[in-house]
CSV table of C-alpha atoms in Angstrom, one decimal:
chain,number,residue,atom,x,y,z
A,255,UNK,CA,-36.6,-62.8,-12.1
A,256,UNK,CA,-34.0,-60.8,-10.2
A,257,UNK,CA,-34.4,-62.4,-7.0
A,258,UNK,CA,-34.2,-65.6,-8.8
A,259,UNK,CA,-30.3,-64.3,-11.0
A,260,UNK,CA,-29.5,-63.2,-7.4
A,261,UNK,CA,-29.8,-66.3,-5.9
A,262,UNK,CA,-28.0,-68.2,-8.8
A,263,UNK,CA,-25.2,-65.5,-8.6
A,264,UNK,CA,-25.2,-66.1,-4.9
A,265,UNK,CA,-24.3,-69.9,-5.7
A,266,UNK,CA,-21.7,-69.2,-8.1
A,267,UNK,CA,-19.9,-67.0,-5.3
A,268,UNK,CA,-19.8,-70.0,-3.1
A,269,UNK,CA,-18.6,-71.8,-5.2
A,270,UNK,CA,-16.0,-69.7,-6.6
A,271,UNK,CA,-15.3,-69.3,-3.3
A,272,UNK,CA,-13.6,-72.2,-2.6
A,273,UNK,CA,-10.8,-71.6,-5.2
A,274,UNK,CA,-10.4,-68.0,-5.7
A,275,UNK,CA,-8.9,-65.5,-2.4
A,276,UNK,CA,-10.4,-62.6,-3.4
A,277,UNK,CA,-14.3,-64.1,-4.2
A,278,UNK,CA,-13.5,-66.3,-0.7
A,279,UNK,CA,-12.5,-62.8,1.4
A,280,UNK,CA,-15.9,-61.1,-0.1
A,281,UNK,CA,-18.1,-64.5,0.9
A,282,UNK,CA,-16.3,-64.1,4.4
A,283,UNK,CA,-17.1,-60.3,4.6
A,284,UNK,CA,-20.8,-60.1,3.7
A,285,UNK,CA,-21.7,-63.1,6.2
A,286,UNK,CA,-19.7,-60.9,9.0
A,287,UNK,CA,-21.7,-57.9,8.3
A,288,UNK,CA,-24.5,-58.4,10.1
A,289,UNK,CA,-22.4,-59.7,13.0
A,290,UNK,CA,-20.3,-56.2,13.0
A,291,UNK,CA,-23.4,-54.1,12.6
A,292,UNK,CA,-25.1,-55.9,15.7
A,293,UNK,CA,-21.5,-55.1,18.0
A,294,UNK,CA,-21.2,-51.7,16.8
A,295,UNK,CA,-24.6,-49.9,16.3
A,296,UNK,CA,-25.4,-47.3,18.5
A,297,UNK,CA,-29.0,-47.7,18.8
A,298,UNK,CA,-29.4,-44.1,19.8
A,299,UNK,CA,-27.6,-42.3,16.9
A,300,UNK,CA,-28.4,-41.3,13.9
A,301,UNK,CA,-27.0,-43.2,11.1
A,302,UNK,CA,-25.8,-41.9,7.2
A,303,UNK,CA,-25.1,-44.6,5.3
A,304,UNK,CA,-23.0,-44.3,1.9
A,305,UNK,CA,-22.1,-47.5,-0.4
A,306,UNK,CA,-19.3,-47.8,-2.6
A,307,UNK,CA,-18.9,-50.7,-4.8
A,308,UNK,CA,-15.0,-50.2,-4.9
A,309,UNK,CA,-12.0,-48.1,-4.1
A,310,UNK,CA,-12.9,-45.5,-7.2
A,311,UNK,CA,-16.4,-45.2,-6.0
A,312,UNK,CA,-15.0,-44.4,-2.5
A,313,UNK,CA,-12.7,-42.0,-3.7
A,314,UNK,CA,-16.2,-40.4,-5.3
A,315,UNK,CA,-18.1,-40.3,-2.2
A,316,UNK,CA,-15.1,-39.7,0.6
A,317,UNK,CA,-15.9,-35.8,0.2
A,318,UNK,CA,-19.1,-36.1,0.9
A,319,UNK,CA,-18.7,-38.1,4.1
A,320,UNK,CA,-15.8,-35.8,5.4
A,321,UNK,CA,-17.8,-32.6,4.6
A,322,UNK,CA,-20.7,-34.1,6.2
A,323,UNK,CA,-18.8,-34.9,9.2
A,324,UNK,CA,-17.3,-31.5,9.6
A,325,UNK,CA,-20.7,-29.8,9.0
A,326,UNK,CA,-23.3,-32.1,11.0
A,327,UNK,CA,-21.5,-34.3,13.6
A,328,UNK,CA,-24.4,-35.7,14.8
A,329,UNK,CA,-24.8,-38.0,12.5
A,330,UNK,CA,-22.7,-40.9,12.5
A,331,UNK,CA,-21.2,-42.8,9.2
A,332,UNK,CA,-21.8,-46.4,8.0
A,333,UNK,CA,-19.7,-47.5,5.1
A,334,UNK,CA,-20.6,-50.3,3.2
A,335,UNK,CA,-18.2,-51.7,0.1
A,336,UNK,CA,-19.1,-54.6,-2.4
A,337,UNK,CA,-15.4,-55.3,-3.5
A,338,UNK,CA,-12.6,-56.8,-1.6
A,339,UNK,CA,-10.3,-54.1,-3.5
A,340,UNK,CA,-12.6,-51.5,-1.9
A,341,UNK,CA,-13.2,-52.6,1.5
A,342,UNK,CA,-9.4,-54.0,2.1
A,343,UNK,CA,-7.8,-51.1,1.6
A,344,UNK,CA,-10.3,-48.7,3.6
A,345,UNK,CA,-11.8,-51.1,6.5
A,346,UNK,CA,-9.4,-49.0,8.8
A,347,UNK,CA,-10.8,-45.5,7.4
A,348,UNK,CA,-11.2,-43.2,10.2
A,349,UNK,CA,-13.8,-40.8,8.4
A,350,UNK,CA,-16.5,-43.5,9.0
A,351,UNK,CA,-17.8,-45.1,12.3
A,352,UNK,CA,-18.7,-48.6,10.6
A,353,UNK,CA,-17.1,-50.3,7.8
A,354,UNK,CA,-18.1,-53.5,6.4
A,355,UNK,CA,-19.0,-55.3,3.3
A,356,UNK,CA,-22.6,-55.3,1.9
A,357,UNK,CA,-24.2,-58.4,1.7
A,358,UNK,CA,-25.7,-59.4,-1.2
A,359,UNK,CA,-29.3,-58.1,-2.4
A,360,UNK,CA,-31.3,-60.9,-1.1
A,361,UNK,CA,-34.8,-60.1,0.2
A,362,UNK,CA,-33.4,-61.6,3.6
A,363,UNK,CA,-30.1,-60.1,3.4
A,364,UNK,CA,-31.9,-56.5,3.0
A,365,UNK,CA,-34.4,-56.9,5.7
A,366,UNK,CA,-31.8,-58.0,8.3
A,367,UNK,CA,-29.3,-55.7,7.5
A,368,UNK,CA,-31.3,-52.4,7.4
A,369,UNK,CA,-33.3,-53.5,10.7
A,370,UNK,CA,-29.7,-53.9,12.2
A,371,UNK,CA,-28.5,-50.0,11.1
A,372,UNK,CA,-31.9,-47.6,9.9
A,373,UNK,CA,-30.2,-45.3,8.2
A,374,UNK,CA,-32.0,-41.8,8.4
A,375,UNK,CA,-30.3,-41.2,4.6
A,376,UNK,CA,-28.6,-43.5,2.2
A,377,UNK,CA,-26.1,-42.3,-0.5
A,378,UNK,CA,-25.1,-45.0,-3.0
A,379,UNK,CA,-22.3,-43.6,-5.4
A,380,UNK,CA,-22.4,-44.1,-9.3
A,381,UNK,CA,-22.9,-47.4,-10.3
A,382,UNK,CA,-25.1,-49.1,-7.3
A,383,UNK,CA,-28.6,-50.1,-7.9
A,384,UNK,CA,-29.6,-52.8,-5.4
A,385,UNK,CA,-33.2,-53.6,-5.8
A,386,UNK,CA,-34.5,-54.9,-2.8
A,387,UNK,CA,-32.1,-52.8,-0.7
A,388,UNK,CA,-33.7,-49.5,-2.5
A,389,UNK,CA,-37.1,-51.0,-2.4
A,390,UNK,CA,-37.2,-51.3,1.3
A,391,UNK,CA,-35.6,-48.4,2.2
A,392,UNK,CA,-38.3,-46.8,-0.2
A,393,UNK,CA,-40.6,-48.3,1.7
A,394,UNK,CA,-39.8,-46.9,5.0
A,395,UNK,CA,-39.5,-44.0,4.0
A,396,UNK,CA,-35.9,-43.1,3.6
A,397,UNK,CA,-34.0,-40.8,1.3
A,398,UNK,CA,-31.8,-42.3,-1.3
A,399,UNK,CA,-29.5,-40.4,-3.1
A,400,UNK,CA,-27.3,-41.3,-6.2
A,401,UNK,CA,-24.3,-39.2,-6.4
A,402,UNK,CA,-21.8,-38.7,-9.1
A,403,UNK,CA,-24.1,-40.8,-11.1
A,404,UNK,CA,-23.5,-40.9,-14.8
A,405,UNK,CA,-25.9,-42.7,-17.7
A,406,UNK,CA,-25.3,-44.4,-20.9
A,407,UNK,CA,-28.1,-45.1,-23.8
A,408,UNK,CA,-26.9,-49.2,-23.6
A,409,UNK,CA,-27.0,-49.4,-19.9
A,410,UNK,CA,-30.0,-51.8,-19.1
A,411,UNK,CA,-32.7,-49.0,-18.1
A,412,UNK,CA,-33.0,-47.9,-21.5
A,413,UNK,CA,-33.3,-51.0,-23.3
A,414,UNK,CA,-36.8,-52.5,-24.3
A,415,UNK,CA,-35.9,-55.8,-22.2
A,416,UNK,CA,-34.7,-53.9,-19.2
A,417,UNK,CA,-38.0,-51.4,-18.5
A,418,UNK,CA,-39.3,-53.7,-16.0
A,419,UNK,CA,-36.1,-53.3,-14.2
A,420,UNK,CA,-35.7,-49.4,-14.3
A,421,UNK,CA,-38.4,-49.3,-12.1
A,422,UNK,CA,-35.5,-49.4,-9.4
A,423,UNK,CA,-34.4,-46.1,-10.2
A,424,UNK,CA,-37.9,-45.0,-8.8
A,425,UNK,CA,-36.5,-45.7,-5.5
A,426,UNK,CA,-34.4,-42.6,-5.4
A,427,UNK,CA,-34.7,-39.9,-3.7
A,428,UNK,CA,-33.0,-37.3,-6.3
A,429,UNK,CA,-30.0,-38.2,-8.9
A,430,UNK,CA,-27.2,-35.7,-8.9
A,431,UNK,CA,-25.4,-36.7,-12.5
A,432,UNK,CA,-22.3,-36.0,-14.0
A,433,UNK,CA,-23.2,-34.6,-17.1
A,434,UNK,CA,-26.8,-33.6,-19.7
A,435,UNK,CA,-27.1,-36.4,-21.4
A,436,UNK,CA,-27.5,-38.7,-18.0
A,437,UNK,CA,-30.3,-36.1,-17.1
A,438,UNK,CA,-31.8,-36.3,-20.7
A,439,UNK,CA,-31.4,-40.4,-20.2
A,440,UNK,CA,-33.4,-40.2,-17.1
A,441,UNK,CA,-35.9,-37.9,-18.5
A,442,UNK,CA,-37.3,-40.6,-21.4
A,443,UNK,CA,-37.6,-43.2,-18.6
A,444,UNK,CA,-40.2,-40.7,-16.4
A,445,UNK,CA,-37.2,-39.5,-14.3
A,446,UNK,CA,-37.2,-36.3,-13.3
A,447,UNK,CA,-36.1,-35.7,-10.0
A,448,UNK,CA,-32.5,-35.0,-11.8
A,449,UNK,CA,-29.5,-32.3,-10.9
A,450,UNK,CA,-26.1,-31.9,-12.9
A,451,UNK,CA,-23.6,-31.0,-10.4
A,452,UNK,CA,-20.8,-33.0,-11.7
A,453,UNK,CA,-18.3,-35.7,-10.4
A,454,UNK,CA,-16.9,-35.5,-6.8
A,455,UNK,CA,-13.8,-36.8,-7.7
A,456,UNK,CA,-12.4,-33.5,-9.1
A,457,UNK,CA,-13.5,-32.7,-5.2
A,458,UNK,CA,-10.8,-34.7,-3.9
A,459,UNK,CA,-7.8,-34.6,-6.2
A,460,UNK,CA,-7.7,-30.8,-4.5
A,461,UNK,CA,-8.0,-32.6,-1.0
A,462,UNK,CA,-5.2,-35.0,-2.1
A,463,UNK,CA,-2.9,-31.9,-3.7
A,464,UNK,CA,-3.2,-30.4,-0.6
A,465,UNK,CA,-2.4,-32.9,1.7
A,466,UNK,CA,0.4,-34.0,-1.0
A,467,UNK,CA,3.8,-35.0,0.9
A,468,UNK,CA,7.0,-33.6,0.5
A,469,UNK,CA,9.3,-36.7,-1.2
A,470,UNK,CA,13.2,-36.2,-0.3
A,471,UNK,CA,14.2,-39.0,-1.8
A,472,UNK,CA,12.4,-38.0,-5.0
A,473,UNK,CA,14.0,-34.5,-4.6
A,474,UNK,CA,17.3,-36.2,-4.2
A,475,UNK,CA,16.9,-38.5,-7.2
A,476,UNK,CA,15.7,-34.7,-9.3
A,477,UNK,CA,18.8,-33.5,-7.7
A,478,UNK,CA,16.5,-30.7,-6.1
A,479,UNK,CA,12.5,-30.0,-5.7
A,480,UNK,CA,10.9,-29.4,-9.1
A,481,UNK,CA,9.8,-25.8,-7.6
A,482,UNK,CA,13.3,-25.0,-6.6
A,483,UNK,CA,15.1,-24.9,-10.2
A,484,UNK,CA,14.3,-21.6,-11.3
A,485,UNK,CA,15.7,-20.4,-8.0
A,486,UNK,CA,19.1,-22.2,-7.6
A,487,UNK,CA,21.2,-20.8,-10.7
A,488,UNK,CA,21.8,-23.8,-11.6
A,489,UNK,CA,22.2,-25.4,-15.2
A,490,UNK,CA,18.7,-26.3,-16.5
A,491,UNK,CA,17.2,-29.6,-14.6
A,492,UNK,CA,16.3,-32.5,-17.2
A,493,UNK,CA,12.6,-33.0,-17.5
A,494,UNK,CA,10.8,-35.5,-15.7
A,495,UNK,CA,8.2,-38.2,-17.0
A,496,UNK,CA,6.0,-39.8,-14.5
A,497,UNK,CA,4.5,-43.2,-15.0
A,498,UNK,CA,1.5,-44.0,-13.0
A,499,UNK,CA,-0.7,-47.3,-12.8
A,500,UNK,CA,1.2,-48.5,-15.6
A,501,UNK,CA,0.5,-52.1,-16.8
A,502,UNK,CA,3.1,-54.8,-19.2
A,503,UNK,CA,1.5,-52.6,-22.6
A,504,UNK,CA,2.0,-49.2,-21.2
A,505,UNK,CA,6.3,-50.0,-20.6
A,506,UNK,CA,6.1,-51.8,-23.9
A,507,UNK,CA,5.3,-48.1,-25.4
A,508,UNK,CA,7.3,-45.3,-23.3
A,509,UNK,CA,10.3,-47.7,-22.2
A,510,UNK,CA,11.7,-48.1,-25.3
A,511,UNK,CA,11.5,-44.3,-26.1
A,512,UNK,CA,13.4,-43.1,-22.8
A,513,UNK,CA,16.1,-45.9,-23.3
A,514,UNK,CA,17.0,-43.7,-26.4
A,515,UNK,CA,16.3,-40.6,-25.0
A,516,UNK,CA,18.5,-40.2,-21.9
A,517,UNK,CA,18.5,-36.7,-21.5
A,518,UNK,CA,15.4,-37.2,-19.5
A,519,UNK,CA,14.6,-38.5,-16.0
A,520,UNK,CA,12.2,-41.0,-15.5
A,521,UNK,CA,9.7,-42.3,-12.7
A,522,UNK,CA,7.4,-45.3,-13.2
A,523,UNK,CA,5.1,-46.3,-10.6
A,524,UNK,CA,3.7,-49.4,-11.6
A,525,UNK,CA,-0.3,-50.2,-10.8
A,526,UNK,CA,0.9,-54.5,-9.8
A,527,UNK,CA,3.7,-54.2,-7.8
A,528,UNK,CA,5.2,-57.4,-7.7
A,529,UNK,CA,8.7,-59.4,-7.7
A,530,UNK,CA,7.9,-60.6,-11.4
A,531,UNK,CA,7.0,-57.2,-13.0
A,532,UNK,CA,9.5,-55.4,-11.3
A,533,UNK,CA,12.3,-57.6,-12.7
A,534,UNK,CA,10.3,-57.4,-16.3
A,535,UNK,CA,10.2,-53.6,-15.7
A,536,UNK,CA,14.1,-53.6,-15.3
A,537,UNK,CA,15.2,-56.1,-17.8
A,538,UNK,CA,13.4,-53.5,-20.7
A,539,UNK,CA,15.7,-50.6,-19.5
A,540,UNK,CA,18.8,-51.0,-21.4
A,541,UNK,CA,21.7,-49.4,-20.3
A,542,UNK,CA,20.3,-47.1,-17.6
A,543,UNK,CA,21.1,-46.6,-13.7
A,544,UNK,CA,18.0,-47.5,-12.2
A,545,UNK,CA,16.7,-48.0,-8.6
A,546,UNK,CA,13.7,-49.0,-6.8
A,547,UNK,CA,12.4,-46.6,-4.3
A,548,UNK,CA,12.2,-49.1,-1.3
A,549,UNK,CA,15.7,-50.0,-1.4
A,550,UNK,CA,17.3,-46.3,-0.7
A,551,UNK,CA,14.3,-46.0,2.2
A,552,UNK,CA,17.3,-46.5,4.3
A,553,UNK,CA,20.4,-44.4,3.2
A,554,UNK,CA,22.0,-42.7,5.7
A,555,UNK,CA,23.1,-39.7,2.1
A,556,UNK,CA,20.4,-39.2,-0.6
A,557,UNK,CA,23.8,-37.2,-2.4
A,558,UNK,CA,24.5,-40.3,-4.7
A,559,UNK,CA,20.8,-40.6,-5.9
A,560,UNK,CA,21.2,-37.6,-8.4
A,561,UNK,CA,23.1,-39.8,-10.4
A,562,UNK,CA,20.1,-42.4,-11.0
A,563,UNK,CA,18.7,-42.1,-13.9
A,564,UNK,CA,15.2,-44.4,-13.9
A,565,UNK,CA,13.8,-44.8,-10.4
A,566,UNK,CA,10.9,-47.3,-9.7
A,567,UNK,CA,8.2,-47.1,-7.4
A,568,UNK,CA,7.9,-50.4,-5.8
A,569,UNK,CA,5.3,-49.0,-2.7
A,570,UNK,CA,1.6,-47.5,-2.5
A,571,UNK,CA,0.4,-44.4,-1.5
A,572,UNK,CA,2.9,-42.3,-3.3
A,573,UNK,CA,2.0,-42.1,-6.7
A,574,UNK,CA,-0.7,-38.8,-6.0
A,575,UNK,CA,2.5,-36.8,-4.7
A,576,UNK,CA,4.9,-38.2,-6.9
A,577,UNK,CA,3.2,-36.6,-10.1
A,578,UNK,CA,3.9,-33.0,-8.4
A,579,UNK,CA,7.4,-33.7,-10.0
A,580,UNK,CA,6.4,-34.5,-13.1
A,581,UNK,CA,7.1,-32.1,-16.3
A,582,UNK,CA,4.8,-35.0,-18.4
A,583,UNK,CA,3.0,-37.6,-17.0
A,584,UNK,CA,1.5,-40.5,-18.7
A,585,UNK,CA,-1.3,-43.4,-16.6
A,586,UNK,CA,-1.8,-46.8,-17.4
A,587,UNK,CA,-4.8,-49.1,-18.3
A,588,UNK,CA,-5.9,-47.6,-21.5
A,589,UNK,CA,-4.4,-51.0,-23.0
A,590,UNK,CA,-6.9,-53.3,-20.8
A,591,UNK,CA,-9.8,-52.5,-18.9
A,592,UNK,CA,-9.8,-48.9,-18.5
A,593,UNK,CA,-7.1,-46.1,-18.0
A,594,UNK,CA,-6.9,-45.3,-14.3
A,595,UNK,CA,-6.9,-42.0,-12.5
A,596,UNK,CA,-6.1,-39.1,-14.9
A,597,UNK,CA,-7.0,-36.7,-12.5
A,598,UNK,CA,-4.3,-36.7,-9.8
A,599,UNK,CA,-1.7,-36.1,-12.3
A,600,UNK,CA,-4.0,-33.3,-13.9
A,601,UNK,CA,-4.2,-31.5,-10.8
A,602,UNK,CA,-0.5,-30.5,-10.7
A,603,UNK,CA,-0.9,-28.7,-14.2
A,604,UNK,CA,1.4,-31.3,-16.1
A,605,UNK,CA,0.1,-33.2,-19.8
A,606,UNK,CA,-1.3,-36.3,-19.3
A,607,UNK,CA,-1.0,-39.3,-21.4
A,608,UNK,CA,-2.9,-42.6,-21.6
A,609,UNK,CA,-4.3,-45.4,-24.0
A,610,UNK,CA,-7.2,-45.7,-26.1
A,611,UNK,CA,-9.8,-47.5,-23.5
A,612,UNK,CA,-11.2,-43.7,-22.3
A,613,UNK,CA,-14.5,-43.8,-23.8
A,614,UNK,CA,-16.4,-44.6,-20.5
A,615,UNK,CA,-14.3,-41.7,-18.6
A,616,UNK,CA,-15.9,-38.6,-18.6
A,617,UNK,CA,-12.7,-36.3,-17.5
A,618,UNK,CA,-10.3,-38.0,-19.9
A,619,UNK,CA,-12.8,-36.8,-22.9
A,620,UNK,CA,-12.8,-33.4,-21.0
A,621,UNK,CA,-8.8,-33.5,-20.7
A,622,UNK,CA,-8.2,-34.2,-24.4
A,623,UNK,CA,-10.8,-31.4,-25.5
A,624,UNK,CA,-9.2,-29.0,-23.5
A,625,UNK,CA,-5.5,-29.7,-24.7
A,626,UNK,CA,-4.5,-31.4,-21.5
A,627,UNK,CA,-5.1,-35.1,-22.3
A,628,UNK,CA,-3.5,-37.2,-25.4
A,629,UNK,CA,-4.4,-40.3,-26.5
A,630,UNK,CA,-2.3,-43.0,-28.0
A,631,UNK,CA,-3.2,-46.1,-29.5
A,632,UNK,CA,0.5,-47.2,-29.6
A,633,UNK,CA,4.2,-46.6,-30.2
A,634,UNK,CA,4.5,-44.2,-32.8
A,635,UNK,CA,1.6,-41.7,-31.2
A,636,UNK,CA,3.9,-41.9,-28.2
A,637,UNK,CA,6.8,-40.9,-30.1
A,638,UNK,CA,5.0,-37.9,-32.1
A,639,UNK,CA,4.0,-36.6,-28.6
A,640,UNK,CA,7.0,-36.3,-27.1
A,641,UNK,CA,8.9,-35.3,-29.7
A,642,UNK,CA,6.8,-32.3,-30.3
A,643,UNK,CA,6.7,-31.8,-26.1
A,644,UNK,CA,10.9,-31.9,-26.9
A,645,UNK,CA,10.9,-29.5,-30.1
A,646,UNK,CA,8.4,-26.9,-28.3
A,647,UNK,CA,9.1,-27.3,-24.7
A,648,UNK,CA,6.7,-24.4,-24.4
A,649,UNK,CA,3.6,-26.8,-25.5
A,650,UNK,CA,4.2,-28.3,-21.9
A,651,UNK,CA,3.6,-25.7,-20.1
A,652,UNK,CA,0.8,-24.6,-22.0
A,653,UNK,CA,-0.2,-28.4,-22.4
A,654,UNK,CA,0.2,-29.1,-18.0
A,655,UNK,CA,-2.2,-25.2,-17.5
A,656,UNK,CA,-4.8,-26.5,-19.5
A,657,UNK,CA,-5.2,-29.6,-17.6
A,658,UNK,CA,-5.1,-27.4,-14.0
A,659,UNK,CA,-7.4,-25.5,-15.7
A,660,UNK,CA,-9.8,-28.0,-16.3
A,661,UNK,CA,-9.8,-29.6,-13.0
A,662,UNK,CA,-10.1,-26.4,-11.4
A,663,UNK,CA,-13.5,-25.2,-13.1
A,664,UNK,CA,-14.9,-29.2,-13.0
A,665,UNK,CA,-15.1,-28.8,-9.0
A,666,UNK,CA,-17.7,-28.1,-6.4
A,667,UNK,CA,-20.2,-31.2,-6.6
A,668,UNK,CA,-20.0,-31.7,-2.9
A,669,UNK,CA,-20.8,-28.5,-2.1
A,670,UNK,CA,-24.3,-29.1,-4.8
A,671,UNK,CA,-25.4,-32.2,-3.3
A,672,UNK,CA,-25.0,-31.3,0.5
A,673,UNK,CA,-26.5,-28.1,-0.1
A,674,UNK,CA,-29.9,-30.0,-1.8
A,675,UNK,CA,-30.0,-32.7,0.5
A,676,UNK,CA,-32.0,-32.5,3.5
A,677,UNK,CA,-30.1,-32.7,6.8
């Protein structure tokens, strides 16, 4: 039965193919694979292979592969993605030796592409359960780990009609879960071969705080570096609020509140940056100097931009440092799919704020438990938030330590699973 939905999902992509970009660049990718794994091999090293679906699950596993490279550089690093939003953004990642797309779990597609690589280990992270991929590489004797796995009572595995399926998670060499109740999960399927060592993504927001990059035109726009404003004598710096990933519901909610409340400086780093939702971004702030980030790239004085009010982010990869700056931060997506990462504004001890879609994230339930995290389900929880954040400035602080707090005592995973796994 699951070779056969494979087959008729295989179909669909085809299909789909032929009118969507994204769908057509994944079709492209997995047929290439096998063509990149045949020029690049080295058929005398040893090969690690980890598989990410997408860019989150990458961001999961990418401490794992840089420890591992630091610690045993004899092994070399094949990594495989699923998603074009995953493999587009890191095919040039230089902590891996191969990069390529997976291609789907047909028997075939399996057999070709493992006889092409032989991993001596495989590490699939969270979400990734490929039958015939784990079957054969059961098969031939190869470890399997899951890592930074997490378990849900409606996920297939523990429904009656899904049993015959579970067998997959036989496969497996050992499952290092986020949390009990995975492990508990596991254990009324006949899975024991469980450890709870957490999520390595709390790994990595402490590699991306310290690599975090200094910002001058940031500073310039805060009038000086949020560290800096005890020191200077100056008259008290306004607060900052930092919007990250933020999506068309999100402004609805925190726009509105900062066009009445001026006294504050605000950032918004939008998660689509494009013409159209920069210009509806702009036409909601009433009344306000704003700027977007890209167009003062090139001032010869940043003096002026202390007078900006609103500035917009309209480029990637600043977001994770921009939140250093932040006094209260607030990401995106809890009005759609999912919010988006909590964590990197967490680290820098600042509140965070997002929507009501959290159930499925793990650290945003820790965040609100511990004080740190807040969850709105509109406009007027927004306002109540703030305005106690503005009547007791000292609930900030306090707010922004519990969430540095949290982060702090939630990491070490990849330290747990490299230390259990056999190298």
């Amino acid at each position: 039965m699951y070779n056969l939905i494979i087959y008729i999902y295989q179909l669909g992509v085809i299909i789909a193919s032929l009118f969507n970009e994204k769908v057509r660049k994944m079709w492209r990718g997995e047929r290439e694979a096998i063509r990149i794994l045949k020029e690049k091999v080295d058929p005398n090293a040893k090969y690690v292979w980890f598989h990410a679906a997408s860019l989150g699950e990458f961001e999961q596993g990418r401490p794992l592969m840089e420890q591992l490279r630091q610690d045993h550089p004899e092994y070399k690093i094949l990594l495989t993605f699923f998603s074009p939003s995953g493999y587009e953004v890191r095919k040039n990642y230089a902590g891996a030796d191969i990069i390529c797309y997976l291609p789907l779990d047909t028997i075939t597609n399996a057999r070709r592409f493992l006889r092409n690589i032989r991993p001596v280990m495989a590490f699939f992270i969270k979400y990734e359960f490929w039958y015939n991929y784990l079957h054969i590489l059961k098969h031939r004797g190869v470890p399997v780990y899951s890592v930074s796995s997490i378990f849900r009572p409606g996920q297939i595995f523990f429904r009656w009609y899904g049993r015959q399926y579970s067998h997959v998670l036989k496969c497996f060499t050992h499952f290092f879960v986020q949390n009990e109740i995975s492990k508990e999960l596991l254990g009324t399927i006949g899975i024991t071969n469980v450890s709870i060592v957490g999520d390595t993504r709390f790994d990595r927001v402490l590699q991306i705080k310290t690599a975090a990059k200094q910002l001058p035109i940031v500073e310039a726009f805060l009038s000086q570096p949020k560290s800096g404003a005890a020191e200077s004598g100056s008259a008290e710096a306004p607060k900052v609020f930092v919007a990250g990933s933020s999506w068309q519901p999100d402004e609805d909610i925190f726009i509105p509140f900062f066009n009445e409340h001026k006294d504050w400086k605000l950032i918004i780093a939008p998660h689509v940056i494009g013409e159209e939702h920069l210009k509806q971004i702009e036409s909601k702030l009433v009344d306000r100097n704003v700027a977007r980030y890209s167009s003062l790239e090139h001032l010869e004085s940043l003096d002026s931009l202390k007078y900006l009010e609103i500035l917009i982010i309209d480029c990637f990869g600043l977001l994770s440092s921009i939140y250093h700056y932040a006094d209260v931060t607030y990401v995106g997506g809890g009005f759609g799919v999912g919010i988006h990462n909590t964590l990197e504004a967490a680290v820098w001890d600042v509140p965070v704020i997002f929507g009501p879609n959290n159930e499925r994230f793990q650290e945003a339930q820790g965040l609100k438990a511990c004080g740190g995290g807040y969850e709105i389900t509109g406009a007027d929880d927004f306002r109540r938030i703030m305005q106690r954040f503005i009547d007791a400035p000292q609930t900030i602080t306090e707010s922004g330590r519990q969430s540095g707090t949290f982060v702090n005592q939630m990491t070490g995973a990849t330290k747990k699973v490299l230390s259990a796994v056999e190298l």
